[in-house]
Amino acid sequence: MKITITLRPALLALALLVPLGAAAQETDSETGLVKAEGWQVVKANCTVCHSAKLVTQNSGSRNHWQTLIRWMQETQGLWQFRPEMEATILDYLAEHYGPKAGARRAPLPPDQLPPNPYKQPTSSG
């Protein structure tokens, strides 16, 4: 009984030292996608045209992923998803490939960028 009482503070301290989500997540050996709710829908729809590495090496908010989907639909021939399927894909991507804190600085606003040396002057006609 004394051992149990003595171990509680040590276990609590250990639990506080381990970051939330540090537990190993099972991944699909073929794609590297995190095996969680929605992963098979993502695999079935996203790896038809490109490698899963485009997903696993990137991150972004739900809005970012939705913007990428819209771009692929408008310019790359990606089909329209049923609303519930798109929600599943976005939920999965935002949860498992969401923004990474401190991974990269935010882009500079356009007014802070250097002049583009390749930009052609517009001709007035």
Short mmCIF file of N, CA, C and O in Angstrom, two decimals:
data_model
loop_
_atom_site.label_atom_id
_atom_site.label_comp_id
_atom_site.label_asym_id
_atom_site.label_seq_id
_atom_site.Cartn_x
_atom_site.Cartn_y
_atom_site.Cartn_z
N MET A 1 0.83 -1.21 0.00
CA MET A 1 0.00 0.00 0.00
C MET A 1 0.87 1.26 0.00
O MET A 1 0.60 2.18 -0.72
N LYS A 2 1.90 1.27 0.77
CA LYS A 2 2.82 2.41 0.83
C LYS A 2 3.48 2.66 -0.52
O LYS A 2 3.67 3.79 -0.93
N ILE A 3 3.79 1.58 -1.26
CA ILE A 3 4.41 1.71 -2.58
C ILE A 3 3.49 2.45 -3.54
O ILE A 3 3.92 3.33 -4.25
N THR A 4 2.22 2.12 -3.53
CA THR A 4 1.25 2.75 -4.41
C THR A 4 1.18 4.26 -4.14
O THR A 4 1.19 5.06 -5.06
N ILE A 5 1.14 4.64 -2.89
CA ILE A 5 1.07 6.06 -2.53
C ILE A 5 2.35 6.77 -2.95
O ILE A 5 2.32 7.89 -3.44
N THR A 6 3.50 6.13 -2.81
CA THR A 6 4.76 6.75 -3.17
C THR A 6 4.91 6.88 -4.68
O THR A 6 5.52 7.83 -5.16
N LEU A 7 4.37 5.97 -5.45
CA LEU A 7 4.49 6.02 -6.90
C LEU A 7 3.59 7.05 -7.56
O LEU A 7 3.89 7.53 -8.65
N ARG A 8 2.51 7.41 -6.93
CA ARG A 8 1.57 8.35 -7.55
C ARG A 8 2.23 9.67 -7.95
O ARG A 8 2.06 10.12 -9.08
N PRO A 9 2.98 10.33 -7.07
CA PRO A 9 3.61 11.59 -7.50
C PRO A 9 4.58 11.39 -8.66
O PRO A 9 4.65 12.22 -9.56
N ALA A 10 5.31 10.29 -8.66
CA ALA A 10 6.26 10.03 -9.75
C ALA A 10 5.53 9.80 -11.06
O ALA A 10 5.94 10.30 -12.11
N LEU A 11 4.45 9.05 -11.03
CA LEU A 11 3.66 8.80 -12.24
C LEU A 11 3.02 10.09 -12.75
O LEU A 11 2.98 10.34 -13.96
N LEU A 12 2.53 10.90 -11.83
CA LEU A 12 1.94 12.18 -12.23
C LEU A 12 3.00 13.07 -12.87
O LEU A 12 2.76 13.68 -13.91
N ALA A 13 4.18 13.13 -12.29
CA ALA A 13 5.26 13.95 -12.87
C ALA A 13 5.63 13.45 -14.25
O ALA A 13 5.84 14.23 -15.18
N LEU A 14 5.72 12.13 -14.42
CA LEU A 14 6.05 11.56 -15.72
C LEU A 14 4.98 11.89 -16.75
O LEU A 14 5.28 12.27 -17.87
N ALA A 15 3.72 11.80 -16.35
CA ALA A 15 2.62 12.12 -17.27
C ALA A 15 2.67 13.58 -17.71
O ALA A 15 2.36 13.90 -18.85
N LEU A 16 3.09 14.46 -16.82
CA LEU A 16 3.17 15.87 -17.18
C LEU A 16 4.35 16.17 -18.10
O LEU A 16 4.33 17.14 -18.86
N LEU A 17 5.39 15.35 -18.04
CA LEU A 17 6.56 15.55 -18.89
C LEU A 17 6.36 15.07 -20.31
O LEU A 17 7.01 15.54 -21.23
N VAL A 18 5.46 14.12 -20.51
CA VAL A 18 5.21 13.57 -21.84
C VAL A 18 4.19 14.45 -22.54
O VAL A 18 3.08 14.60 -22.05
N PRO A 19 4.54 15.08 -23.65
CA PRO A 19 3.58 15.95 -24.35
C PRO A 19 2.36 15.17 -24.81
O PRO A 19 2.45 14.00 -25.14
N LEU A 20 1.24 15.88 -24.81
CA LEU A 20 0.03 15.26 -25.35
C LEU A 20 0.27 14.89 -26.80
O LEU A 20 0.84 15.64 -27.54
N GLY A 21 -0.16 13.78 -27.26
CA GLY A 21 0.04 13.38 -28.64
C GLY A 21 1.40 12.79 -28.90
O GLY A 21 1.73 12.49 -30.04
N ALA A 22 2.22 12.65 -27.86
CA ALA A 22 3.54 12.06 -28.06
C ALA A 22 3.45 10.55 -28.21
O ALA A 22 4.40 9.90 -28.58
N ALA A 23 2.29 10.02 -27.86
CA ALA A 23 2.10 8.59 -28.03
C ALA A 23 2.24 8.25 -29.50
O ALA A 23 1.76 8.98 -30.37
N ALA A 24 2.93 7.18 -29.78
CA ALA A 24 3.16 6.78 -31.17
C ALA A 24 1.83 6.52 -31.87
O ALA A 24 0.98 5.83 -31.34
N GLN A 25 1.67 7.12 -33.03
CA GLN A 25 0.47 6.89 -33.82
C GLN A 25 0.79 5.85 -34.87
O GLN A 25 1.84 5.92 -35.52
N GLU A 26 -0.11 4.92 -35.04
CA GLU A 26 0.09 3.88 -36.05
C GLU A 26 -0.07 4.52 -37.43
O GLU A 26 -0.97 5.32 -37.66
N THR A 27 0.83 4.17 -38.33
CA THR A 27 0.75 4.70 -39.69
C THR A 27 0.63 3.55 -40.68
O THR A 27 1.06 2.42 -40.43
N ASP A 28 0.03 3.86 -41.81
CA ASP A 28 -0.10 2.90 -42.90
C ASP A 28 1.27 2.69 -43.52
O ASP A 28 1.94 3.66 -43.89
N SER A 29 1.70 1.43 -43.61
CA SER A 29 3.05 1.16 -44.12
C SER A 29 3.20 1.53 -45.59
O SER A 29 4.30 1.83 -46.05
N GLU A 30 2.13 1.54 -46.33
CA GLU A 30 2.19 1.87 -47.76
C GLU A 30 2.30 3.36 -48.02
O GLU A 30 3.06 3.80 -48.88
N THR A 31 1.54 4.16 -47.26
CA THR A 31 1.46 5.60 -47.54
C THR A 31 2.13 6.48 -46.49
O THR A 31 2.47 7.62 -46.77
N GLY A 32 2.23 5.98 -45.28
CA GLY A 32 2.73 6.80 -44.19
C GLY A 32 1.66 7.63 -43.53
O GLY A 32 1.93 8.38 -42.59
N LEU A 33 0.42 7.52 -44.00
CA LEU A 33 -0.68 8.27 -43.39
C LEU A 33 -0.99 7.72 -42.00
O LEU A 33 -0.92 6.51 -41.77
N VAL A 34 -1.33 8.62 -41.09
CA VAL A 34 -1.73 8.22 -39.74
C VAL A 34 -3.04 7.44 -39.85
O VAL A 34 -3.99 7.90 -40.50
N LYS A 35 -3.05 6.26 -39.25
CA LYS A 35 -4.27 5.44 -39.26
C LYS A 35 -5.22 5.96 -38.18
O LYS A 35 -5.01 5.74 -36.99
N ALA A 36 -6.19 6.70 -38.60
CA ALA A 36 -7.20 7.27 -37.72
C ALA A 36 -8.47 7.44 -38.54
O ALA A 36 -8.45 7.26 -39.76
N GLU A 37 -9.52 7.83 -37.89
CA GLU A 37 -10.80 7.98 -38.59
C GLU A 37 -10.62 8.86 -39.82
O GLU A 37 -10.10 9.96 -39.75
N GLY A 38 -11.01 8.33 -40.98
CA GLY A 38 -10.94 9.07 -42.24
C GLY A 38 -9.71 8.79 -43.08
O GLY A 38 -9.66 9.21 -44.23
N TRP A 39 -8.73 8.08 -42.56
CA TRP A 39 -7.48 7.90 -43.31
C TRP A 39 -7.69 7.14 -44.60
O TRP A 39 -7.04 7.44 -45.60
N GLN A 40 -8.60 6.16 -44.61
CA GLN A 40 -8.82 5.39 -45.83
C GLN A 40 -9.50 6.23 -46.92
O GLN A 40 -9.24 6.05 -48.10
N VAL A 41 -10.35 7.16 -46.50
CA VAL A 41 -10.99 8.07 -47.47
C VAL A 41 -9.92 8.98 -48.08
O VAL A 41 -9.91 9.21 -49.29
N VAL A 42 -9.02 9.47 -47.24
CA VAL A 42 -7.93 10.31 -47.74
C VAL A 42 -7.04 9.51 -48.69
O VAL A 42 -6.70 9.97 -49.78
N LYS A 43 -6.69 8.31 -48.28
CA LYS A 43 -5.84 7.46 -49.13
C LYS A 43 -6.52 7.21 -50.48
O LYS A 43 -5.90 7.34 -51.53
N ALA A 44 -7.79 6.86 -50.45
CA ALA A 44 -8.51 6.52 -51.68
C ALA A 44 -8.66 7.71 -52.62
O ALA A 44 -8.69 7.54 -53.84
N ASN A 45 -8.75 8.92 -52.07
CA ASN A 45 -8.99 10.09 -52.92
C ASN A 45 -7.73 10.90 -53.21
O ASN A 45 -7.63 11.49 -54.28
N CYS A 46 -6.81 10.94 -52.29
CA CYS A 46 -5.65 11.82 -52.46
C CYS A 46 -4.47 11.15 -53.14
O CYS A 46 -3.64 11.84 -53.74
N THR A 47 -4.38 9.84 -53.05
CA THR A 47 -3.22 9.18 -53.65
C THR A 47 -3.51 8.66 -55.06
O THR A 47 -2.66 8.01 -55.65
N VAL A 48 -4.65 8.98 -55.60
CA VAL A 48 -4.96 8.62 -56.99
C VAL A 48 -4.08 9.43 -57.94
O VAL A 48 -3.56 8.91 -58.92
N CYS A 49 -3.88 10.70 -57.61
CA CYS A 49 -3.15 11.60 -58.49
C CYS A 49 -1.72 11.90 -58.03
O CYS A 49 -0.89 12.28 -58.83
N HIS A 50 -1.47 11.79 -56.75
CA HIS A 50 -0.13 12.12 -56.25
C HIS A 50 0.23 11.26 -55.05
O HIS A 50 -0.62 10.62 -54.46
N SER A 51 1.49 11.28 -54.71
CA SER A 51 2.01 10.52 -53.58
C SER A 51 1.43 11.04 -52.27
O SER A 51 1.16 12.23 -52.13
N ALA A 52 1.29 10.15 -51.31
CA ALA A 52 0.84 10.54 -49.98
C ALA A 52 1.86 11.45 -49.30
O ALA A 52 1.52 12.16 -48.36
N LYS A 53 3.08 11.46 -49.80
CA LYS A 53 4.10 12.33 -49.22
C LYS A 53 3.72 13.81 -49.35
O LYS A 53 4.12 14.63 -48.53
N LEU A 54 2.94 14.15 -50.36
CA LEU A 54 2.47 15.53 -50.48
C LEU A 54 1.57 15.90 -49.31
O LEU A 54 1.43 17.06 -48.97
N VAL A 55 0.96 14.90 -48.71
CA VAL A 55 0.14 15.13 -47.52
C VAL A 55 1.00 15.08 -46.27
O VAL A 55 1.02 16.01 -45.46
N THR A 56 1.75 13.99 -46.12
CA THR A 56 2.47 13.76 -44.87
C THR A 56 3.60 14.74 -44.62
O THR A 56 3.98 14.96 -43.48
N GLN A 57 4.14 15.36 -45.66
CA GLN A 57 5.22 16.32 -45.48
C GLN A 57 4.72 17.75 -45.34
O GLN A 57 5.51 18.67 -45.18
N ASN A 58 3.42 17.93 -45.41
CA ASN A 58 2.85 19.27 -45.33
C ASN A 58 1.94 19.39 -44.12
O ASN A 58 1.62 18.41 -43.47
N SER A 59 1.52 20.59 -43.87
CA SER A 59 0.60 20.84 -42.77
C SER A 59 -0.18 22.11 -43.08
O SER A 59 0.22 22.90 -43.93
N GLY A 60 -1.28 22.25 -42.40
CA GLY A 60 -2.07 23.45 -42.60
C GLY A 60 -3.38 23.38 -41.87
O GLY A 60 -3.82 22.31 -41.45
N SER A 61 -4.01 24.50 -41.75
CA SER A 61 -5.32 24.57 -41.12
C SER A 61 -6.35 23.92 -42.03
O SER A 61 -6.09 23.63 -43.19
N ARG A 62 -7.53 23.72 -41.49
CA ARG A 62 -8.64 23.17 -42.28
C ARG A 62 -8.88 24.06 -43.51
O ARG A 62 -9.06 23.56 -44.61
N ASN A 63 -8.82 25.37 -43.30
CA ASN A 63 -9.02 26.31 -44.41
C ASN A 63 -7.93 26.16 -45.47
O ASN A 63 -8.21 26.21 -46.67
N HIS A 64 -6.68 25.96 -45.03
CA HIS A 64 -5.58 25.76 -45.97
C HIS A 64 -5.82 24.52 -46.82
O HIS A 64 -5.67 24.57 -48.05
N TRP A 65 -6.18 23.40 -46.17
CA TRP A 65 -6.42 22.16 -46.92
C TRP A 65 -7.60 22.33 -47.88
O TRP A 65 -7.57 21.85 -49.01
N GLN A 66 -8.64 23.04 -47.44
CA GLN A 66 -9.79 23.26 -48.31
C GLN A 66 -9.39 24.11 -49.52
O GLN A 66 -9.82 23.84 -50.65
N THR A 67 -8.54 25.11 -49.30
CA THR A 67 -8.05 25.93 -50.41
C THR A 67 -7.28 25.09 -51.41
O THR A 67 -7.43 25.25 -52.63
N LEU A 68 -6.45 24.16 -50.91
CA LEU A 68 -5.71 23.26 -51.81
C LEU A 68 -6.65 22.37 -52.61
O LEU A 68 -6.45 22.15 -53.80
N ILE A 69 -7.68 21.85 -51.94
CA ILE A 69 -8.66 21.02 -52.65
C ILE A 69 -9.33 21.82 -53.75
O ILE A 69 -9.47 21.35 -54.88
N ARG A 70 -9.76 23.05 -53.43
CA ARG A 70 -10.42 23.89 -54.44
C ARG A 70 -9.47 24.16 -55.61
O ARG A 70 -9.87 24.13 -56.77
N TRP A 71 -8.19 24.44 -55.32
CA TRP A 71 -7.22 24.68 -56.39
C TRP A 71 -7.10 23.44 -57.26
O TRP A 71 -7.08 23.54 -58.50
N MET A 72 -7.01 22.26 -56.66
CA MET A 72 -6.90 21.02 -57.44
C MET A 72 -8.15 20.79 -58.27
O MET A 72 -8.07 20.31 -59.40
N GLN A 73 -9.32 21.15 -57.73
CA GLN A 73 -10.56 20.99 -58.48
C GLN A 73 -10.63 21.96 -59.65
O GLN A 73 -11.08 21.60 -60.73
N GLU A 74 -10.17 23.17 -59.45
CA GLU A 74 -10.25 24.20 -60.49
C GLU A 74 -9.16 24.06 -61.56
O GLU A 74 -9.39 24.42 -62.71
N THR A 75 -7.99 23.55 -61.18
CA THR A 75 -6.87 23.56 -62.13
C THR A 75 -6.28 22.20 -62.46
O THR A 75 -5.57 22.08 -63.45
N GLN A 76 -6.54 21.20 -61.64
CA GLN A 76 -5.88 19.91 -61.83
C GLN A 76 -6.84 18.76 -62.15
O GLN A 76 -6.42 17.61 -62.22
N GLY A 77 -8.10 19.05 -62.31
CA GLY A 77 -9.06 18.02 -62.70
C GLY A 77 -9.57 17.15 -61.55
O GLY A 77 -10.14 16.09 -61.79
N LEU A 78 -9.37 17.60 -60.30
CA LEU A 78 -9.90 16.83 -59.17
C LEU A 78 -11.42 16.92 -59.20
O LEU A 78 -11.99 17.98 -59.43
N TRP A 79 -12.05 15.80 -58.96
CA TRP A 79 -13.51 15.72 -58.97
C TRP A 79 -14.09 16.41 -57.73
O TRP A 79 -13.41 16.62 -56.74
N GLN A 80 -15.38 16.73 -57.82
CA GLN A 80 -16.10 17.30 -56.68
C GLN A 80 -16.41 16.17 -55.69
O GLN A 80 -16.75 15.07 -56.09
N PHE A 81 -16.30 16.48 -54.41
CA PHE A 81 -16.63 15.51 -53.37
C PHE A 81 -18.04 15.74 -52.87
O PHE A 81 -18.53 16.87 -52.88
N ARG A 82 -18.67 14.66 -52.42
CA ARG A 82 -19.93 14.83 -51.69
C ARG A 82 -19.57 15.60 -50.41
O ARG A 82 -18.47 15.44 -49.88
N PRO A 83 -20.46 16.45 -49.92
CA PRO A 83 -20.14 17.27 -48.74
C PRO A 83 -19.63 16.45 -47.54
O PRO A 83 -18.67 16.85 -46.89
N GLU A 84 -20.26 15.31 -47.27
CA GLU A 84 -19.83 14.51 -46.11
C GLU A 84 -18.44 13.90 -46.33
O GLU A 84 -17.66 13.75 -45.41
N MET A 85 -18.11 13.56 -47.59
CA MET A 85 -16.79 13.02 -47.88
C MET A 85 -15.74 14.12 -47.73
O MET A 85 -14.67 13.89 -47.16
N GLU A 86 -16.03 15.30 -48.24
CA GLU A 86 -15.09 16.41 -48.10
C GLU A 86 -14.88 16.75 -46.63
O GLU A 86 -13.75 17.01 -46.20
N ALA A 87 -15.95 16.71 -45.84
CA ALA A 87 -15.83 16.99 -44.40
C ALA A 87 -14.93 15.96 -43.73
O ALA A 87 -14.09 16.31 -42.89
N THR A 88 -15.06 14.69 -44.11
CA THR A 88 -14.22 13.64 -43.54
C THR A 88 -12.75 13.89 -43.89
O THR A 88 -11.88 13.79 -43.03
N ILE A 89 -12.49 14.24 -45.14
CA ILE A 89 -11.12 14.50 -45.59
C ILE A 89 -10.55 15.70 -44.84
O ILE A 89 -9.43 15.65 -44.31
N LEU A 90 -11.30 16.78 -44.76
CA LEU A 90 -10.82 17.99 -44.09
C LEU A 90 -10.63 17.77 -42.59
O LEU A 90 -9.65 18.26 -42.01
N ASP A 91 -11.55 17.04 -41.97
CA ASP A 91 -11.41 16.73 -40.54
C ASP A 91 -10.11 15.97 -40.29
O ASP A 91 -9.35 16.28 -39.37
N TYR A 92 -9.87 14.96 -41.12
CA TYR A 92 -8.67 14.13 -40.97
C TYR A 92 -7.40 14.97 -41.17
O TYR A 92 -6.48 14.93 -40.36
N LEU A 93 -7.35 15.73 -42.26
CA LEU A 93 -6.16 16.51 -42.56
C LEU A 93 -5.88 17.57 -41.49
O LEU A 93 -4.73 17.75 -41.08
N ALA A 94 -6.92 18.25 -41.04
CA ALA A 94 -6.74 19.29 -40.02
C ALA A 94 -6.28 18.68 -38.70
O ALA A 94 -5.46 19.27 -37.99
N GLU A 95 -6.78 17.50 -38.38
CA GLU A 95 -6.43 16.84 -37.12
C GLU A 95 -5.01 16.28 -37.14
O GLU A 95 -4.26 16.45 -36.20
N HIS A 96 -4.64 15.62 -38.21
CA HIS A 96 -3.37 14.89 -38.24
C HIS A 96 -2.25 15.60 -39.00
O HIS A 96 -1.08 15.25 -38.84
N TYR A 97 -2.61 16.57 -39.82
CA TYR A 97 -1.62 17.32 -40.58
C TYR A 97 -1.94 18.80 -40.49
O TYR A 97 -1.87 19.53 -41.48
N GLY A 98 -2.30 19.23 -39.29
CA GLY A 98 -2.64 20.62 -39.03
C GLY A 98 -1.39 21.48 -38.89
O GLY A 98 -0.27 21.00 -39.04
N PRO A 99 -1.59 22.76 -38.60
CA PRO A 99 -0.45 23.67 -38.47
C PRO A 99 0.55 23.17 -37.43
O PRO A 99 0.17 22.65 -36.39
N LYS A 100 1.82 23.34 -37.73
CA LYS A 100 2.89 22.95 -36.81
C LYS A 100 3.44 24.22 -36.17
O LYS A 100 3.89 25.12 -36.87
N ALA A 101 3.40 24.25 -34.87
CA ALA A 101 3.91 25.41 -34.14
C ALA A 101 5.41 25.53 -34.34
O ALA A 101 6.15 24.57 -34.16
N GLY A 102 5.84 26.69 -34.75
CA GLY A 102 7.27 26.97 -34.88
C GLY A 102 7.96 26.28 -36.04
O GLY A 102 9.17 26.31 -36.13
N ALA A 103 7.21 25.63 -36.92
CA ALA A 103 7.84 24.92 -38.03
C ALA A 103 8.39 25.88 -39.08
O ALA A 103 9.40 25.63 -39.69
N ARG A 104 7.72 26.99 -39.27
CA ARG A 104 8.15 27.94 -40.29
C ARG A 104 7.50 29.29 -40.01
O ARG A 104 6.37 29.36 -39.54
N ARG A 105 8.19 30.33 -40.31
CA ARG A 105 7.62 31.65 -40.09
C ARG A 105 6.48 31.89 -41.08
O ARG A 105 6.43 31.29 -42.16
N ALA A 106 5.62 32.80 -40.74
CA ALA A 106 4.52 33.17 -41.64
C ALA A 106 5.10 33.90 -42.85
O ALA A 106 6.13 34.57 -42.75
N PRO A 107 4.46 33.79 -44.02
CA PRO A 107 4.94 34.51 -45.20
C PRO A 107 4.94 36.03 -44.97
O PRO A 107 4.12 36.54 -44.22
N LEU A 108 5.86 36.70 -45.62
CA LEU A 108 5.90 38.16 -45.52
C LEU A 108 4.74 38.77 -46.28
O LEU A 108 4.36 38.27 -47.35
N PRO A 109 4.22 39.88 -45.77
CA PRO A 109 3.18 40.58 -46.54
C PRO A 109 3.79 41.13 -47.82
O PRO A 109 4.99 41.44 -47.87
N PRO A 110 3.01 41.28 -48.88
CA PRO A 110 3.53 41.75 -50.17
C PRO A 110 4.32 43.06 -50.09
O PRO A 110 5.31 43.23 -50.79
N ASP A 111 3.90 43.97 -49.19
CA ASP A 111 4.61 45.25 -49.12
C ASP A 111 6.00 45.13 -48.48
O ASP A 111 6.80 46.07 -48.55
N GLN A 112 6.32 43.98 -47.91
CA GLN A 112 7.64 43.77 -47.31
C GLN A 112 8.55 42.91 -48.19
O GLN A 112 9.69 42.65 -47.83
N LEU A 113 8.05 42.50 -49.33
CA LEU A 113 8.86 41.68 -50.25
C LEU A 113 9.74 42.57 -51.12
O LEU A 113 9.36 43.70 -51.45
N PRO A 114 10.89 42.07 -51.54
CA PRO A 114 11.72 42.85 -52.47
C PRO A 114 11.04 42.91 -53.83
O PRO A 114 10.18 42.10 -54.15
N PRO A 115 11.45 43.86 -54.67
CA PRO A 115 10.85 43.95 -56.02
C PRO A 115 11.13 42.67 -56.81
O PRO A 115 12.19 42.06 -56.69
N ASN A 116 10.17 42.28 -57.61
CA ASN A 116 10.30 41.09 -58.44
C ASN A 116 11.08 41.47 -59.70
O ASN A 116 10.60 42.25 -60.52
N PRO A 117 12.28 40.92 -59.88
CA PRO A 117 13.08 41.29 -61.05
C PRO A 117 12.53 40.74 -62.36
O PRO A 117 12.93 41.18 -63.43
N TYR A 118 11.59 39.82 -62.29
CA TYR A 118 11.05 39.21 -63.50
C TYR A 118 9.71 39.79 -63.92
O TYR A 118 9.17 39.46 -64.96
N LYS A 119 9.15 40.63 -63.09
CA LYS A 119 7.85 41.21 -63.39
C LYS A 119 7.96 42.15 -64.58
O LYS A 119 8.82 43.03 -64.62
N GLN A 120 7.11 41.95 -65.55
CA GLN A 120 7.10 42.77 -66.77
C GLN A 120 6.21 44.00 -66.52
O GLN A 120 5.12 43.87 -65.97
N PRO A 121 6.66 45.14 -66.94
CA PRO A 121 5.82 46.34 -66.81
C PRO A 121 4.56 46.18 -67.66
O PRO A 121 4.61 45.58 -68.74
N THR A 122 3.48 46.67 -67.16
CA THR A 122 2.25 46.63 -67.94
C THR A 122 2.27 47.73 -68.98
O THR A 122 2.75 48.84 -68.73
N SER A 123 1.80 47.39 -70.15
CA SER A 123 1.80 48.40 -71.22
C SER A 123 0.43 49.05 -71.27
O SER A 123 -0.59 48.40 -71.19
N SER A 124 0.44 50.35 -71.38
CA SER A 124 -0.83 51.07 -71.50
C SER A 124 -1.06 51.33 -72.98
O SER A 124 -0.21 51.77 -73.70
N GLY A 125 -2.24 50.97 -73.42
CA GLY A 125 -2.42 51.06 -74.85
C GLY A 125 -3.53 51.82 -75.27
O GLY A 125 -4.00 52.38 -76.01
#
